[in-house]
PDB file of C-alpha atoms in Angstrom:
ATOM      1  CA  UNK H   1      74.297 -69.753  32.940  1.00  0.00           C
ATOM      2  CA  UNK H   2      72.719 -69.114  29.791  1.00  0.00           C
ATOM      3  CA  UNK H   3      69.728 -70.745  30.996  1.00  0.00           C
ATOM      4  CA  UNK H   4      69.797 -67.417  33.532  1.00  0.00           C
ATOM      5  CA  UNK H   5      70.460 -64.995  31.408  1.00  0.00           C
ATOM      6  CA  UNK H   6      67.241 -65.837  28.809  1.00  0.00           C
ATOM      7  CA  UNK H   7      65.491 -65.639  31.940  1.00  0.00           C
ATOM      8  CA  UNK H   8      66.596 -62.653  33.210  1.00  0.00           C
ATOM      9  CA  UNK H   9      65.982 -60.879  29.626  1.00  0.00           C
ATOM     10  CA  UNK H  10      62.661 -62.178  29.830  1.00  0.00           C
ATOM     11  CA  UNK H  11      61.481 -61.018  33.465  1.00  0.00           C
ATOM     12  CA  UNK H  12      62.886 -57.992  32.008  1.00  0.00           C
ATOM     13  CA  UNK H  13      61.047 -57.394  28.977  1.00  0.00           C
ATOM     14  CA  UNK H  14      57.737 -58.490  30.570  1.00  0.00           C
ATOM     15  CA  UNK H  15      58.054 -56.002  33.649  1.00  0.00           C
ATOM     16  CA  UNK H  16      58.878 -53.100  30.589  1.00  0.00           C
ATOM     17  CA  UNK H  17      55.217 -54.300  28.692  1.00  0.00           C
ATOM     18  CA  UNK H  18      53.474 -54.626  31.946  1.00  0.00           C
ATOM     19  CA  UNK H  19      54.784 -51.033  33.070  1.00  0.00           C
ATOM     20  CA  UNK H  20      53.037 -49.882  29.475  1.00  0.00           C
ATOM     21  CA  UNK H  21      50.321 -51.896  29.673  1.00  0.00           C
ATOM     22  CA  UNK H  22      48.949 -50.354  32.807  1.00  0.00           C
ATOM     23  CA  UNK H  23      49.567 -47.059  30.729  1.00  0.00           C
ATOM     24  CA  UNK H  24      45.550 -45.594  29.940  1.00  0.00           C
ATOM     25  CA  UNK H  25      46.034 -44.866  26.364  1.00  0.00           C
ATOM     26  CA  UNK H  26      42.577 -43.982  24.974  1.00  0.00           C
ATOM     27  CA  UNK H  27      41.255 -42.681  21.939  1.00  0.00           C
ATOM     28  CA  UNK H  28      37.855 -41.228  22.880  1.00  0.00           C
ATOM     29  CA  UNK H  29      35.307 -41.145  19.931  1.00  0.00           C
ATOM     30  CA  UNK H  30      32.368 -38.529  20.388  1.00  0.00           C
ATOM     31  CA  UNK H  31      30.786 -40.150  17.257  1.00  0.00           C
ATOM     32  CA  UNK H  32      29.120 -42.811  20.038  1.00  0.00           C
ATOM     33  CA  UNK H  33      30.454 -41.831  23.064  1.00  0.00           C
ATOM     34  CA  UNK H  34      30.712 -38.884  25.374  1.00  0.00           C
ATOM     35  CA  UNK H  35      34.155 -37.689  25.657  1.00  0.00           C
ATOM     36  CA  UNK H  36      33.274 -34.559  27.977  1.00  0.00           C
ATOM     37  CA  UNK H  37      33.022 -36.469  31.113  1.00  0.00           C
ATOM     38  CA  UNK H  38      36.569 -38.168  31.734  1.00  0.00           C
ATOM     39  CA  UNK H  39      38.315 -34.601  30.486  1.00  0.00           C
ATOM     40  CA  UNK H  40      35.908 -32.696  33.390  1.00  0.00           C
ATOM     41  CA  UNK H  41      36.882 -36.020  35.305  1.00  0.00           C
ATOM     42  CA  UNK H  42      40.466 -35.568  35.170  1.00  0.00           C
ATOM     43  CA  UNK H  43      39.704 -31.566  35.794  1.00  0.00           C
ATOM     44  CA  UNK H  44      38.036 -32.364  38.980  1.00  0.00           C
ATOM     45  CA  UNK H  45      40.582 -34.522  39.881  1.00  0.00           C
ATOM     46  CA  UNK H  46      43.624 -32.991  39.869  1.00  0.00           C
ATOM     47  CA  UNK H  47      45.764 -31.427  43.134  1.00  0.00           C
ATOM     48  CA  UNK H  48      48.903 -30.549  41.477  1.00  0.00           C
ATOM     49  CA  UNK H  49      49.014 -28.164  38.001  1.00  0.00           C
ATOM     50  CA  UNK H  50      46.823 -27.787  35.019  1.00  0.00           C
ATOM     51  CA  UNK H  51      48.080 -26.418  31.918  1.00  0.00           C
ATOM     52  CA  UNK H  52      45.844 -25.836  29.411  1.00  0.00           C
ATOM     53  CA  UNK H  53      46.281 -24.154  25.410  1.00  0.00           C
ATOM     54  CA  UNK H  54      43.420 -23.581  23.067  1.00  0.00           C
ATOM     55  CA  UNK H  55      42.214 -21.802  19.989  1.00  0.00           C
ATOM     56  CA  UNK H  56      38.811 -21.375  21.611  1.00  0.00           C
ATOM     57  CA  UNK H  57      36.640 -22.298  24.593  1.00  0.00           C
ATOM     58  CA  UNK H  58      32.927 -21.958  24.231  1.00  0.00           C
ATOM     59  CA  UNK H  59      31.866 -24.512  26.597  1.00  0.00           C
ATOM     60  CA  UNK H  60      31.806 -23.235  30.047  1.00  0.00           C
ATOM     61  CA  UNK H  61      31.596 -26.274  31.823  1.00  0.00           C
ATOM     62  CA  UNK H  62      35.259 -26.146  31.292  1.00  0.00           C
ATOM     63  CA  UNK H  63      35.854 -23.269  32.142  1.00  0.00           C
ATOM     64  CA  UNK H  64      33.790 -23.063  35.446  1.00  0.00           C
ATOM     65  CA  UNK H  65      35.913 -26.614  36.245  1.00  0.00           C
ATOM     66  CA  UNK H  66      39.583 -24.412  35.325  1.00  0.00           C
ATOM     67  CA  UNK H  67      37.911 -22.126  37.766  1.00  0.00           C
ATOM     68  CA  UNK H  68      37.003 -24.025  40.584  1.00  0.00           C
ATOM     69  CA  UNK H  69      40.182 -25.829  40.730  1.00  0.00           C
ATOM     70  CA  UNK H  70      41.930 -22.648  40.909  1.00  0.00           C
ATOM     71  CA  UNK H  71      39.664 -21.493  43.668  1.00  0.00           C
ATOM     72  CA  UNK H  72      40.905 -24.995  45.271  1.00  0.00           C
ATOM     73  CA  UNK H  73      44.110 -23.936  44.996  1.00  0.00           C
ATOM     74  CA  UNK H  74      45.708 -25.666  41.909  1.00  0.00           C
ATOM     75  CA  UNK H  75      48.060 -24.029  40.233  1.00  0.00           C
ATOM     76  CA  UNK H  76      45.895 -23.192  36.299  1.00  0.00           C
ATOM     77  CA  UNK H  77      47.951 -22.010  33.327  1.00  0.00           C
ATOM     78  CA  UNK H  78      46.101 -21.081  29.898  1.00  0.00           C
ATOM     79  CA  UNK H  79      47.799 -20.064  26.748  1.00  0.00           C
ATOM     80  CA  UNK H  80      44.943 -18.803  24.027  1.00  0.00           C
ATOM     81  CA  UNK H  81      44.640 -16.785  21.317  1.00  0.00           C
ATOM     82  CA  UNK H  82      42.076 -13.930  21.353  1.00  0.00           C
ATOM     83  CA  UNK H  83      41.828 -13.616  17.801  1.00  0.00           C
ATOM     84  CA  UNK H  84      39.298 -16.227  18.112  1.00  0.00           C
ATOM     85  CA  UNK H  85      37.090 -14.392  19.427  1.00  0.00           C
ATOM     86  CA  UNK H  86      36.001 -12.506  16.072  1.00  0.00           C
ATOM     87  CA  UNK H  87      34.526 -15.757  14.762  1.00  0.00           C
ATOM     88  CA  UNK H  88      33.865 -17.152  18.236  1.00  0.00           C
ATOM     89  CA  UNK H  89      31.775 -14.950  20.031  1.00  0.00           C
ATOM     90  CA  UNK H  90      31.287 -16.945  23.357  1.00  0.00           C
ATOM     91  CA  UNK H  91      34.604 -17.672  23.686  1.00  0.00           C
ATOM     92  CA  UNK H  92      35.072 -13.659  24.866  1.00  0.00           C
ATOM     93  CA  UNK H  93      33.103 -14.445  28.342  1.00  0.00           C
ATOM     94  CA  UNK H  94      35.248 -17.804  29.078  1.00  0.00           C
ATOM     95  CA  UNK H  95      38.100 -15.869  28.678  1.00  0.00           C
ATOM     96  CA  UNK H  96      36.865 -13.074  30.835  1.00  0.00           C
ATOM     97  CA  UNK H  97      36.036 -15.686  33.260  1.00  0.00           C
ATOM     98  CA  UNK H  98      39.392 -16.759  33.506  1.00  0.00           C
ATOM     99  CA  UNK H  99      41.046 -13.771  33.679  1.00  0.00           C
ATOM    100  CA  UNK H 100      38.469 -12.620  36.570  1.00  0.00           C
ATOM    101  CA  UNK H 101      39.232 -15.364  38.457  1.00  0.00           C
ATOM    102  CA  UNK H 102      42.634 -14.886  38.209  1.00  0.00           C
ATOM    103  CA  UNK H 103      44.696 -17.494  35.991  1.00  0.00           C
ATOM    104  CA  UNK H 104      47.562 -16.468  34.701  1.00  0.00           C
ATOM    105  CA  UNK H 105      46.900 -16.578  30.637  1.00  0.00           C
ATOM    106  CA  UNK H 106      49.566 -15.940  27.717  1.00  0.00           C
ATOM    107  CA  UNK H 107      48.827 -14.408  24.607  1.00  0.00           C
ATOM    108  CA  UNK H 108      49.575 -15.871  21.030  1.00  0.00           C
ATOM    109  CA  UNK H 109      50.929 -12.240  19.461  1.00  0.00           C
ATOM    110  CA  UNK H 110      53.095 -13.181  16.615  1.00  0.00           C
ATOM    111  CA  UNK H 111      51.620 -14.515  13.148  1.00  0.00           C
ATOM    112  CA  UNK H 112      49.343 -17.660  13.103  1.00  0.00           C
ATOM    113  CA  UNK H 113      47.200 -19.023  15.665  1.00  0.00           C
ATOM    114  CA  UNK H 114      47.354 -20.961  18.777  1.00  0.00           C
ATOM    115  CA  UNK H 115      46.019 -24.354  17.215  1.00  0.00           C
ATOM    116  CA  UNK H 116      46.821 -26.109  20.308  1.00  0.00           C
ATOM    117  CA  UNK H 117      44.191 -27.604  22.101  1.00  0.00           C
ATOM    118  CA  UNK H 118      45.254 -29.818  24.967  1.00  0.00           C
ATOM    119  CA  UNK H 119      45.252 -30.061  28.602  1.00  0.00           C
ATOM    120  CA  UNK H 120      47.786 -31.723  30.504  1.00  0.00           C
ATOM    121  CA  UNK H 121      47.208 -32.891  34.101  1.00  0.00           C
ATOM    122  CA  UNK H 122      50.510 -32.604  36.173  1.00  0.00           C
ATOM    123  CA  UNK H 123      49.368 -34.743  39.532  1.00  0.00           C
ATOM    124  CA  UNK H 124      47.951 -37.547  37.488  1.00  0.00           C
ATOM    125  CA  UNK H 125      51.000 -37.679  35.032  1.00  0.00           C
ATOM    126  CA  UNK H 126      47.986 -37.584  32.066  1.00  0.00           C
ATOM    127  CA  UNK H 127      47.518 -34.980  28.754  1.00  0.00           C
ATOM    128  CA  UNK H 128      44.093 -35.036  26.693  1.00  0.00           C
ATOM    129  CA  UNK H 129      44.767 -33.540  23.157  1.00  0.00           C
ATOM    130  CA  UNK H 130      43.035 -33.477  19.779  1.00  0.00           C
ATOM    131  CA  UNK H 131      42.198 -31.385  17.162  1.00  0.00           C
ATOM    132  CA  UNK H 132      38.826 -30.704  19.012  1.00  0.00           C
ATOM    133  CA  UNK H 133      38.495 -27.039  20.095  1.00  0.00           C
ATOM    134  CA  UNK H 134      36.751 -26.651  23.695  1.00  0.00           C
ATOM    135  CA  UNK H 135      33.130 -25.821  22.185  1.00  0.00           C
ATOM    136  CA  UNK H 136      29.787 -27.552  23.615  1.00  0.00           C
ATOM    137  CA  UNK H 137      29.378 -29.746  21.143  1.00  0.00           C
ATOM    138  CA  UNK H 138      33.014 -31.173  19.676  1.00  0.00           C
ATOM    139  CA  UNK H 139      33.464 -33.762  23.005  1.00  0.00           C
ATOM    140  CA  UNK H 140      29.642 -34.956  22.896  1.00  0.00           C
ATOM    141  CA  UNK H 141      27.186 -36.567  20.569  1.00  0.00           C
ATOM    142  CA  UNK H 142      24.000 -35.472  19.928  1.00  0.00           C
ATOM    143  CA  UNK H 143      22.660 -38.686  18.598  1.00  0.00           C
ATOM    144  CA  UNK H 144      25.070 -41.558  17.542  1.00  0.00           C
ATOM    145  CA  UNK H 145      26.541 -41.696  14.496  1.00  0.00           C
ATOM    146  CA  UNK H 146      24.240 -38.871  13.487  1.00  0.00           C
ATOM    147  CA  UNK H 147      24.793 -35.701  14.988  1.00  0.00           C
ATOM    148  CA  UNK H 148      28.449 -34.969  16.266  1.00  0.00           C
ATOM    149  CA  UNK H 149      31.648 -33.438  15.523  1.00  0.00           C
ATOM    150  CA  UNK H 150      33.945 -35.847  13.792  1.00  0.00           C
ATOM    151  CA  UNK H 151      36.895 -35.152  16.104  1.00  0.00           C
ATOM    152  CA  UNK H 152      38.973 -38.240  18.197  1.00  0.00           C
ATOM    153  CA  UNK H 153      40.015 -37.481  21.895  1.00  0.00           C
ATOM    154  CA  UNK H 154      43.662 -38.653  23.035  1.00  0.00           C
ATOM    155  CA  UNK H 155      44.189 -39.107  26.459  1.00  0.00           C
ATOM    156  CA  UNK H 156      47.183 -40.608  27.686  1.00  0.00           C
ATOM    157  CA  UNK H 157      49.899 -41.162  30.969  1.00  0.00           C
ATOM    158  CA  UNK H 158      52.858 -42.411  28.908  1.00  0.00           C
ATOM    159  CA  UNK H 159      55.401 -40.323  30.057  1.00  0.00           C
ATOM    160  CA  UNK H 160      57.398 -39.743  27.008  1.00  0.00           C
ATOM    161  CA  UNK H 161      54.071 -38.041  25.452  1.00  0.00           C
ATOM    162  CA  UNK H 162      53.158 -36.138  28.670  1.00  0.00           C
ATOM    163  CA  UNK H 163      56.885 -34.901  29.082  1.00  0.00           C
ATOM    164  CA  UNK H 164      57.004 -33.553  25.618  1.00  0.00           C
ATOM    165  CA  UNK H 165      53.813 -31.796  26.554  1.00  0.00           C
ATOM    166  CA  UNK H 166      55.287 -30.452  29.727  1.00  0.00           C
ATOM    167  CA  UNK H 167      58.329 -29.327  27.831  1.00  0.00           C
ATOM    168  CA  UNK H 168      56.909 -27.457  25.152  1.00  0.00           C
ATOM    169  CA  UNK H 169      54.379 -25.955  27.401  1.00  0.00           C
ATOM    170  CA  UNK H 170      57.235 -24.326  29.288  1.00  0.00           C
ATOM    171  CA  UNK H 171      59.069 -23.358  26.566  1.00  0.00           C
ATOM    172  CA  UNK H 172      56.100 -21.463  25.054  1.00  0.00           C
ATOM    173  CA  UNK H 173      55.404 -20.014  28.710  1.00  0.00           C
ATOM    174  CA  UNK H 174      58.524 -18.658  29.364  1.00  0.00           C
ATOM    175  CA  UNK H 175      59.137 -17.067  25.578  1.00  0.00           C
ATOM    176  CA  UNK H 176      59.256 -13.652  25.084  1.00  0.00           C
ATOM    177  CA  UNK H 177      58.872 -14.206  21.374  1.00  0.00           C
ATOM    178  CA  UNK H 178      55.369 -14.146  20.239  1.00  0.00           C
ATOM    179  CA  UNK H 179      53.592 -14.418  23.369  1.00  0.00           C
ATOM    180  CA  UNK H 180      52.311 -11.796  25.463  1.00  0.00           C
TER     181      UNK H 180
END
């Protein structure tokens, strides 16, 4: 019987590491490698929701993927901060861009900045997020080890990560403090 039990715990513990070791944790490095494609991968992927925060957005490839997903009929949510735009100047067109096209975008109003740059991927249960703002250059390398942005990429499916994204991303949709 105790023979069983051992046994049990153990068929146990190895179907909990298997469940997170089919989990795609990744640390993306644009030091070396390029970091752009599996974000406009996921993007281009997804059927269900995007929700998407950022301080600023200069690289339209982004953008024009937000956009055409939202033409596809997936539901796009942005929260930004246009006070970026003063020392961002292309970020003012994305932002256009996404308003044109529709997406429903909340404001940062109150004191500080949106600092938040992520985007979470509802259908494929995934979030990318980093400290890397959404310019042409922060995802990519130029030459390795040379010329890049010294920034690290986290994507990840492992539910108690991407809830906690999903939760505060509602909460800060649906306040009426601070946003707009």
């Amino acid at each position: 019987m105790r023979f069983l039990r051992i046994a049990l715990a153990v068929c146990v513990a190895l179907g909990l590491l298997s469940d997170r070791a089919n989990a795609a944790d990744r640390l993306c490095d644009p030091a070396f490698e390029n970091c752009r494609t599996p974000l406009l991968n996921l993007i281009n992927a997804e059927t269900v929701g995007i929700d998407v925060a950022f301080w600023f957005m200069e690289d339209t490839r982004y953008s024009t993927a937000l956009i055409n997903r939202w033409k596809a009929g997936v539901p796009v949510r942005v929260i930004m901060d246009s006070r970026a735009n003063a020392s961002y100047a292309h970020n003012i067109a994305v932002l256009d861009a996404l308003r044109t096209a529709g997406i429903p975008m909340r404001e940062k109003s109150s004191s500080g900045i949106v600092h938040w740059k992520m985007m979470l991927f509802a259908g494929q249960n995934t979030v990318q997020f980093s400290g890397a703002n959404y310019s042409p250059h922060a995802f990519r390398y130029t030459q390795p080890y040379v010329d890049y942005i010294d920034e690290v990429i986290y994507f990840t499916d492992e539910p108690a990560i991407v809830n906690s994204f999903k939760r505060r991303y509602d909460d800060v949709w649906a306040t009426t403090r601070g946003y707009r």
